[in-house]
Amino acid sequence: MNDQTLFEGATKPRPFEAGIYKEFDAGQFSRKDCTVAFYTRVDALLNPTVTLLNLGAGRGANIVADYSSYRRKIQTFSGRVAKVIGLDVDPAVEENPDLDEAYVIDPSGKYPLLDESIDIIVSDHVLEHVDDPQGFAAEIDRVLKPGGWFCARTPTKWGYIGIATRSIPNSLHVRLLSRLQPQRKAEDVFPTRYRLNSISDLRDAFPPERWRHCSYGYNGVPSYHANRSLFFRMIDVYNWLMPNTLSAKFHVFLQKRPDAQNS
């Protein structure tokens, strides 16, 4: 198993980081795995009575294409909660295998959901694409029950991913990512805005008097390294040197305060 790994009956290329982290083959993830860290914390908030909204659910590439059976398991909500609803601007959401209900939405419009009908919202790599932070936050506030959680993972504005992405025009992102992340499909690349990707941005959109902030910076396995060991290790050292506010990503955990009733 030096360059290939068995993946549900088919042989696929072995992930690059498998050659970096000696523990990788014990579960097919590293000790620094960002996906495992984020979804483990989300999992701690789940119970069988929960109605969960996957906001930006997409086609379910994280479940269909992930090389690790453990990572696929912790990213799958169906069967672990009462209902999974998916919303996305991309019609591909209707193909997502993890959803009980799927809706294509207008990002500037209201979600097709009742007020205070959702217990937990999970939004993975969506905040960096938001055009209108206040409108986005208002819809989350409207549909989330008091005491409910908004859980999001996103690059930070001032981490290396955020700085690099904002320095390059959106029109060039697909071409560049084909080199830096060869495994990523073009249909999974969307224009970025970075208007909700700093601590101050989050506090402006989700005011502390209405939301309990439990977010933190996280540096996981380096991304955008073009599968080159030297580049990978340089990013890893850079991440180690950076303070929390300049981490590559935020793991956003916001609880709507129990007394925050909708008007």
mmCIF file of C-alpha atoms in Angstrom:
data_model
loop_
_atom_site.group_PDB
_atom_site.id
_atom_site.type_symbol
_atom_site.label_atom_id
_atom_site.label_comp_id
_atom_site.label_asym_id
_atom_site.label_seq_id
_atom_site.Cartn_x
_atom_site.Cartn_y
_atom_site.Cartn_z
ATOM 1 C CA MET A 1 0.000 0.000 0.000
ATOM 2 C CA ASN A 2 2.727 2.458 -0.939
ATOM 3 C CA ASP A 3 0.908 4.429 -3.656
ATOM 4 C CA GLN A 4 -2.601 2.950 -3.794
ATOM 5 C CA THR A 5 -5.344 2.287 -1.271
ATOM 6 C CA LEU A 6 -8.524 0.212 -1.403
ATOM 7 C CA PHE A 7 -11.608 2.403 -1.436
ATOM 8 C CA GLU A 8 -14.951 0.588 -1.483
ATOM 9 C CA GLY A 9 -13.825 -2.077 -3.904
ATOM 10 C CA ALA A 10 -11.896 0.245 -6.221
ATOM 11 C CA THR A 11 -8.243 1.242 -6.246
ATOM 12 C CA LYS A 12 -7.689 4.989 -5.978
ATOM 13 C CA PRO A 13 -4.558 7.129 -5.531
ATOM 14 C CA ARG A 14 -3.250 7.173 -2.004
ATOM 15 C CA PRO A 15 -3.675 10.640 -0.402
ATOM 16 C CA PHE A 16 -0.497 12.718 -0.354
ATOM 17 C CA GLU A 17 -0.538 13.235 3.424
ATOM 18 C CA ALA A 18 -0.417 9.469 3.962
ATOM 19 C CA GLY A 19 3.303 9.655 3.277
ATOM 20 C CA ILE A 20 3.779 12.505 5.773
ATOM 21 C CA TYR A 21 1.958 11.263 8.885
ATOM 22 C CA LYS A 22 2.977 7.841 10.175
ATOM 23 C CA GLU A 23 -0.360 7.320 11.946
ATOM 24 C CA PHE A 24 -2.387 7.777 8.756
ATOM 25 C CA ASP A 25 -3.082 4.093 8.107
ATOM 26 C CA ALA A 26 -4.677 3.729 11.534
ATOM 27 C CA GLY A 27 -8.060 4.973 10.301
ATOM 28 C CA GLN A 28 -6.915 6.851 7.156
ATOM 29 C CA PHE A 29 -6.616 10.262 8.773
ATOM 30 C CA SER A 30 -3.852 12.195 10.494
ATOM 31 C CA ARG A 31 -3.708 13.621 14.008
ATOM 32 C CA LYS A 32 -4.114 17.093 12.449
ATOM 33 C CA ASP A 33 -7.115 16.257 10.284
ATOM 34 C CA CYS A 34 -9.339 19.351 10.095
ATOM 35 C CA THR A 35 -12.411 17.394 8.972
ATOM 36 C CA VAL A 36 -12.174 14.951 11.868
ATOM 37 C CA ALA A 37 -11.685 17.787 14.370
ATOM 38 C CA PHE A 38 -14.645 19.812 13.090
ATOM 39 C CA TYR A 39 -17.156 16.993 12.679
ATOM 40 C CA THR A 40 -16.206 15.365 15.987
ATOM 41 C CA ARG A 41 -17.285 18.570 17.734
ATOM 42 C CA VAL A 42 -20.470 18.738 15.651
ATOM 43 C CA ASP A 43 -21.161 15.115 16.569
ATOM 44 C CA ALA A 44 -21.005 16.030 20.268
ATOM 45 C CA LEU A 45 -24.023 18.306 19.741
ATOM 46 C CA LEU A 46 -26.214 15.713 18.000
ATOM 47 C CA ASN A 47 -28.979 13.523 19.359
ATOM 48 C CA PRO A 48 -31.720 11.441 17.682
ATOM 49 C CA THR A 49 -34.380 14.172 18.080
ATOM 50 C CA VAL A 50 -32.463 16.866 16.179
ATOM 51 C CA THR A 51 -33.646 18.512 12.964
ATOM 52 C CA LEU A 52 -30.419 19.426 11.199
ATOM 53 C CA LEU A 53 -29.942 21.895 8.357
ATOM 54 C CA ASN A 54 -26.967 21.353 6.067
ATOM 55 C CA LEU A 55 -26.555 24.842 4.634
ATOM 56 C CA GLY A 56 -24.552 24.630 1.419
ATOM 57 C CA ALA A 57 -24.953 20.862 1.286
ATOM 58 C CA GLY A 58 -23.971 20.576 -2.380
ATOM 59 C CA ARG A 59 -23.901 17.215 -4.117
ATOM 60 C CA GLY A 60 -22.480 15.460 -1.070
ATOM 61 C CA ALA A 61 -18.940 15.203 -2.415
ATOM 62 C CA ASN A 62 -17.598 14.997 1.152
ATOM 63 C CA ILE A 63 -19.488 11.727 1.606
ATOM 64 C CA VAL A 64 -19.301 10.266 -1.883
ATOM 65 C CA ALA A 65 -15.642 10.980 -2.598
ATOM 66 C CA ASP A 66 -13.824 10.967 0.761
ATOM 67 C CA TYR A 67 -11.068 8.350 0.870
ATOM 68 C CA SER A 68 -11.583 7.576 4.593
ATOM 69 C CA SER A 69 -14.536 5.474 5.718
ATOM 70 C CA TYR A 70 -14.315 7.090 9.156
ATOM 71 C CA ARG A 71 -14.467 10.596 7.732
ATOM 72 C CA ARG A 72 -17.426 9.604 5.578
ATOM 73 C CA LYS A 73 -19.173 8.232 8.652
ATOM 74 C CA ILE A 74 -18.809 11.350 10.808
ATOM 75 C CA GLN A 75 -19.905 13.593 7.908
ATOM 76 C CA THR A 76 -23.073 11.554 7.362
ATOM 77 C CA PHE A 77 -26.041 12.762 9.420
ATOM 78 C CA SER A 78 -28.863 10.668 7.979
ATOM 79 C CA GLY A 79 -29.911 7.970 10.442
ATOM 80 C CA ARG A 80 -28.284 9.759 13.384
ATOM 81 C CA VAL A 81 -30.790 12.615 13.692
ATOM 82 C CA ALA A 82 -34.539 12.930 13.167
ATOM 83 C CA LYS A 83 -34.329 14.845 9.872
ATOM 84 C CA VAL A 84 -31.633 16.253 7.581
ATOM 85 C CA ILE A 85 -32.565 19.197 5.350
ATOM 86 C CA GLY A 86 -30.191 20.500 2.686
ATOM 87 C CA LEU A 87 -30.111 23.948 1.098
ATOM 88 C CA ASP A 88 -27.836 25.141 -1.706
ATOM 89 C CA VAL A 89 -27.744 27.576 -4.616
ATOM 90 C CA ASP A 90 -26.521 24.669 -6.773
ATOM 91 C CA PRO A 91 -29.211 22.275 -8.117
ATOM 92 C CA ALA A 92 -26.727 19.445 -7.451
ATOM 93 C CA VAL A 93 -28.053 19.486 -3.857
ATOM 94 C CA GLU A 94 -30.950 17.378 -5.113
ATOM 95 C CA GLU A 95 -28.463 14.536 -5.719
ATOM 96 C CA ASN A 96 -27.045 14.604 -2.180
ATOM 97 C CA PRO A 97 -27.547 11.113 -0.673
ATOM 98 C CA ASP A 98 -27.529 12.331 2.946
ATOM 99 C CA LEU A 99 -30.664 14.481 2.807
ATOM 100 C CA ASP A 100 -34.291 13.816 3.706
ATOM 101 C CA GLU A 101 -35.304 17.097 2.045
ATOM 102 C CA ALA A 102 -33.374 19.201 -0.478
ATOM 103 C CA TYR A 103 -34.101 22.736 -1.701
ATOM 104 C CA VAL A 104 -32.418 24.978 -4.256
ATOM 105 C CA ILE A 105 -32.366 28.519 -2.876
ATOM 106 C CA ASP A 106 -31.741 32.103 -3.918
ATOM 107 C CA PRO A 107 -28.890 33.298 -1.656
ATOM 108 C CA SER A 108 -30.607 36.674 -1.231
ATOM 109 C CA GLY A 109 -34.014 35.212 -0.425
ATOM 110 C CA LYS A 110 -35.663 33.524 2.532
ATOM 111 C CA TYR A 111 -35.095 29.861 3.208
ATOM 112 C CA PRO A 112 -38.146 27.615 2.656
ATOM 113 C CA LEU A 113 -38.253 26.831 6.366
ATOM 114 C CA LEU A 114 -40.464 27.839 9.272
ATOM 115 C CA ASP A 115 -39.257 30.195 12.001
ATOM 116 C CA GLU A 116 -37.391 28.426 14.825
ATOM 117 C CA SER A 117 -37.737 25.021 13.171
ATOM 118 C CA ILE A 118 -34.067 23.929 13.171
ATOM 119 C CA ASP A 119 -31.964 22.609 16.072
ATOM 120 C CA ILE A 120 -28.508 22.608 14.447
ATOM 121 C CA ILE A 121 -27.150 24.226 11.291
ATOM 122 C CA VAL A 122 -23.946 22.881 9.733
ATOM 123 C CA SER A 123 -22.294 24.975 7.031
ATOM 124 C CA ASP A 124 -19.003 23.632 5.722
ATOM 125 C CA HIS A 125 -16.853 25.977 3.616
ATOM 126 C CA VAL A 126 -19.723 28.344 2.851
ATOM 127 C CA LEU A 127 -18.990 31.544 4.830
ATOM 128 C CA GLU A 128 -16.207 32.567 2.464
ATOM 129 C CA HIS A 129 -18.778 32.746 -0.367
ATOM 130 C CA VAL A 130 -21.339 34.947 1.443
ATOM 131 C CA ASP A 131 -22.116 38.287 -0.238
ATOM 132 C CA ASP A 132 -24.423 39.735 2.419
ATOM 133 C CA PRO A 133 -23.297 38.787 5.960
ATOM 134 C CA GLN A 134 -26.165 40.571 7.714
ATOM 135 C CA GLY A 135 -28.833 38.988 5.525
ATOM 136 C CA PHE A 136 -27.180 35.579 5.833
ATOM 137 C CA ALA A 137 -27.029 35.834 9.638
ATOM 138 C CA ALA A 138 -30.636 37.055 9.822
ATOM 139 C CA GLU A 139 -31.936 33.945 8.045
ATOM 140 C CA ILE A 140 -29.877 31.677 10.289
ATOM 141 C CA ASP A 141 -31.265 33.500 13.326
ATOM 142 C CA ARG A 142 -34.828 33.221 11.986
ATOM 143 C CA VAL A 143 -34.874 29.455 11.383
ATOM 144 C CA LEU A 144 -32.724 28.372 14.361
ATOM 145 C CA LYS A 145 -34.403 27.568 17.663
ATOM 146 C CA PRO A 146 -33.269 29.406 20.812
ATOM 147 C CA GLY A 147 -30.481 27.321 22.299
ATOM 148 C CA GLY A 148 -29.638 25.875 18.868
ATOM 149 C CA TRP A 149 -26.176 25.797 17.299
ATOM 150 C CA PHE A 150 -24.703 27.214 14.117
ATOM 151 C CA CYS A 151 -21.578 25.219 13.206
ATOM 152 C CA ALA A 152 -19.357 26.326 10.332
ATOM 153 C CA ARG A 153 -15.893 25.683 8.969
ATOM 154 C CA THR A 154 -14.248 28.339 6.822
ATOM 155 C CA PRO A 155 -10.842 29.789 5.921
ATOM 156 C CA THR A 156 -9.896 32.859 7.934
ATOM 157 C CA LYS A 157 -9.505 36.193 6.167
ATOM 158 C CA TRP A 158 -5.908 36.657 7.340
ATOM 159 C CA GLY A 159 -4.645 33.069 7.196
ATOM 160 C CA TYR A 160 -2.521 31.890 4.286
ATOM 161 C CA ILE A 161 -5.531 30.442 2.413
ATOM 162 C CA GLY A 162 -7.560 33.627 2.796
ATOM 163 C CA ILE A 163 -4.729 35.955 1.810
ATOM 164 C CA ALA A 164 -3.807 33.862 -1.247
ATOM 165 C CA THR A 165 -7.418 33.439 -2.374
ATOM 166 C CA ARG A 166 -8.231 37.142 -2.050
ATOM 167 C CA SER A 167 -5.082 38.062 -3.974
ATOM 168 C CA ILE A 168 -6.156 36.098 -7.042
ATOM 169 C CA PRO A 169 -9.195 36.951 -9.212
ATOM 170 C CA ASN A 170 -12.090 34.492 -8.966
ATOM 171 C CA SER A 171 -11.828 33.914 -12.708
ATOM 172 C CA LEU A 172 -8.452 32.197 -12.171
ATOM 173 C CA HIS A 173 -9.400 30.025 -9.186
ATOM 174 C CA VAL A 174 -10.359 26.900 -11.143
ATOM 175 C CA ARG A 175 -7.159 26.940 -13.179
ATOM 176 C CA LEU A 176 -4.943 27.535 -10.149
ATOM 177 C CA LEU A 177 -6.673 24.946 -7.955
ATOM 178 C CA SER A 178 -6.220 22.327 -10.651
ATOM 179 C CA ARG A 179 -2.489 22.647 -9.912
ATOM 180 C CA LEU A 180 -2.553 23.163 -6.136
ATOM 181 C CA GLN A 181 -5.344 20.663 -5.365
ATOM 182 C CA PRO A 182 -5.304 18.181 -8.254
ATOM 183 C CA GLN A 183 -7.986 16.013 -6.620
ATOM 184 C CA ARG A 184 -10.557 18.833 -6.508
ATOM 185 C CA LYS A 185 -13.221 18.955 -9.235
ATOM 186 C CA ALA A 186 -13.983 22.199 -11.088
ATOM 187 C CA GLU A 187 -17.702 21.947 -10.241
ATOM 188 C CA ASP A 188 -16.796 22.210 -6.543
ATOM 189 C CA VAL A 189 -15.084 25.607 -6.943
ATOM 190 C CA PHE A 190 -17.230 28.705 -6.331
ATOM 191 C CA PRO A 191 -16.504 32.470 -6.241
ATOM 192 C CA THR A 192 -15.232 33.729 -2.883
ATOM 193 C CA ARG A 193 -16.024 36.990 -1.029
ATOM 194 C CA TYR A 194 -14.429 36.735 2.469
ATOM 195 C CA ARG A 195 -16.903 39.110 4.119
ATOM 196 C CA LEU A 196 -17.595 36.847 7.098
ATOM 197 C CA ASN A 197 -14.137 35.461 7.846
ATOM 198 C CA SER A 198 -12.678 37.313 10.803
ATOM 199 C CA ILE A 199 -13.608 37.417 14.475
ATOM 200 C CA SER A 200 -14.861 40.982 14.091
ATOM 201 C CA ASP A 201 -16.930 40.029 11.015
ATOM 202 C CA LEU A 202 -18.536 37.175 12.963
ATOM 203 C CA ARG A 203 -19.306 39.386 15.961
ATOM 204 C CA ASP A 204 -20.832 42.064 13.747
ATOM 205 C CA ALA A 205 -23.137 39.574 12.030
ATOM 206 C CA PHE A 206 -23.836 37.489 15.141
ATOM 207 C CA PRO A 207 -23.850 39.982 18.067
ATOM 208 C CA PRO A 208 -22.705 38.519 21.410
ATOM 209 C CA GLU A 209 -25.815 39.717 23.220
ATOM 210 C CA ARG A 210 -27.777 37.291 21.037
ATOM 211 C CA TRP A 211 -25.153 34.622 20.343
ATOM 212 C CA ARG A 212 -22.675 32.725 22.512
ATOM 213 C CA HIS A 213 -19.352 32.571 20.639
ATOM 214 C CA CYS A 214 -17.342 29.341 21.013
ATOM 215 C CA SER A 215 -15.276 29.649 17.832
ATOM 216 C CA TYR A 216 -11.541 29.067 17.459
ATOM 217 C CA GLY A 217 -8.759 29.025 14.884
ATOM 218 C CA TYR A 218 -7.505 25.702 13.588
ATOM 219 C CA ASN A 219 -4.452 24.685 11.574
ATOM 220 C CA GLY A 220 -4.920 21.233 10.132
ATOM 221 C CA VAL A 221 -3.168 19.353 7.366
ATOM 222 C CA PRO A 222 -1.773 21.945 4.913
ATOM 223 C CA SER A 223 -3.789 22.588 1.765
ATOM 224 C CA TYR A 224 -2.833 23.964 -1.655
ATOM 225 C CA HIS A 225 0.633 22.401 -1.722
ATOM 226 C CA ALA A 226 0.529 20.880 -5.252
ATOM 227 C CA ASN A 227 1.567 17.530 -3.726
ATOM 228 C CA ARG A 228 5.120 18.764 -3.158
ATOM 229 C CA SER A 229 6.760 17.745 0.114
ATOM 230 C CA LEU A 230 8.887 20.891 0.520
ATOM 231 C CA PHE A 231 5.918 23.203 -0.079
ATOM 232 C CA PHE A 232 3.801 21.095 2.290
ATOM 233 C CA ARG A 233 6.374 21.358 5.099
ATOM 234 C CA MET A 234 6.869 25.092 4.563
ATOM 235 C CA ILE A 235 3.138 25.680 5.015
ATOM 236 C CA ASP A 236 3.151 23.430 8.087
ATOM 237 C CA VAL A 237 5.933 25.488 9.714
ATOM 238 C CA TYR A 238 4.185 28.747 8.795
ATOM 239 C CA ASN A 239 0.963 27.508 10.443
ATOM 240 C CA TRP A 240 2.875 26.550 13.585
ATOM 241 C CA LEU A 241 4.308 30.064 13.889
ATOM 242 C CA MET A 242 1.003 31.906 13.420
ATOM 243 C CA PRO A 243 -1.207 33.037 16.363
ATOM 244 C CA ASN A 244 -4.769 31.756 16.690
ATOM 245 C CA THR A 245 -6.318 34.726 14.853
ATOM 246 C CA LEU A 246 -4.100 34.025 11.828
ATOM 247 C CA SER A 247 -4.883 30.304 11.678
ATOM 248 C CA ALA A 248 -5.715 28.825 8.303
ATOM 249 C CA LYS A 249 -9.331 28.151 9.277
ATOM 250 C CA PHE A 250 -12.016 28.985 11.794
ATOM 251 C CA HIS A 251 -14.174 26.332 13.411
ATOM 252 C CA VAL A 252 -17.226 28.460 14.092
ATOM 253 C CA PHE A 253 -19.565 27.331 16.895
ATOM 254 C CA LEU A 254 -22.269 29.845 17.783
ATOM 255 C CA GLN A 255 -25.163 29.102 20.113
ATOM 256 C CA LYS A 256 -28.295 31.186 19.812
ATOM 257 C CA ARG A 257 -28.964 32.276 23.360
ATOM 258 C CA PRO A 258 -32.002 30.549 24.937
ATOM 259 C CA ASP A 259 -33.636 33.923 25.661
ATOM 260 C CA ALA A 260 -33.112 35.190 22.076
ATOM 261 C CA GLN A 261 -36.688 34.953 20.854
ATOM 262 C CA ASN A 262 -37.542 36.051 17.316
ATOM 263 C CA SER A 263 -39.526 39.269 17.055
#
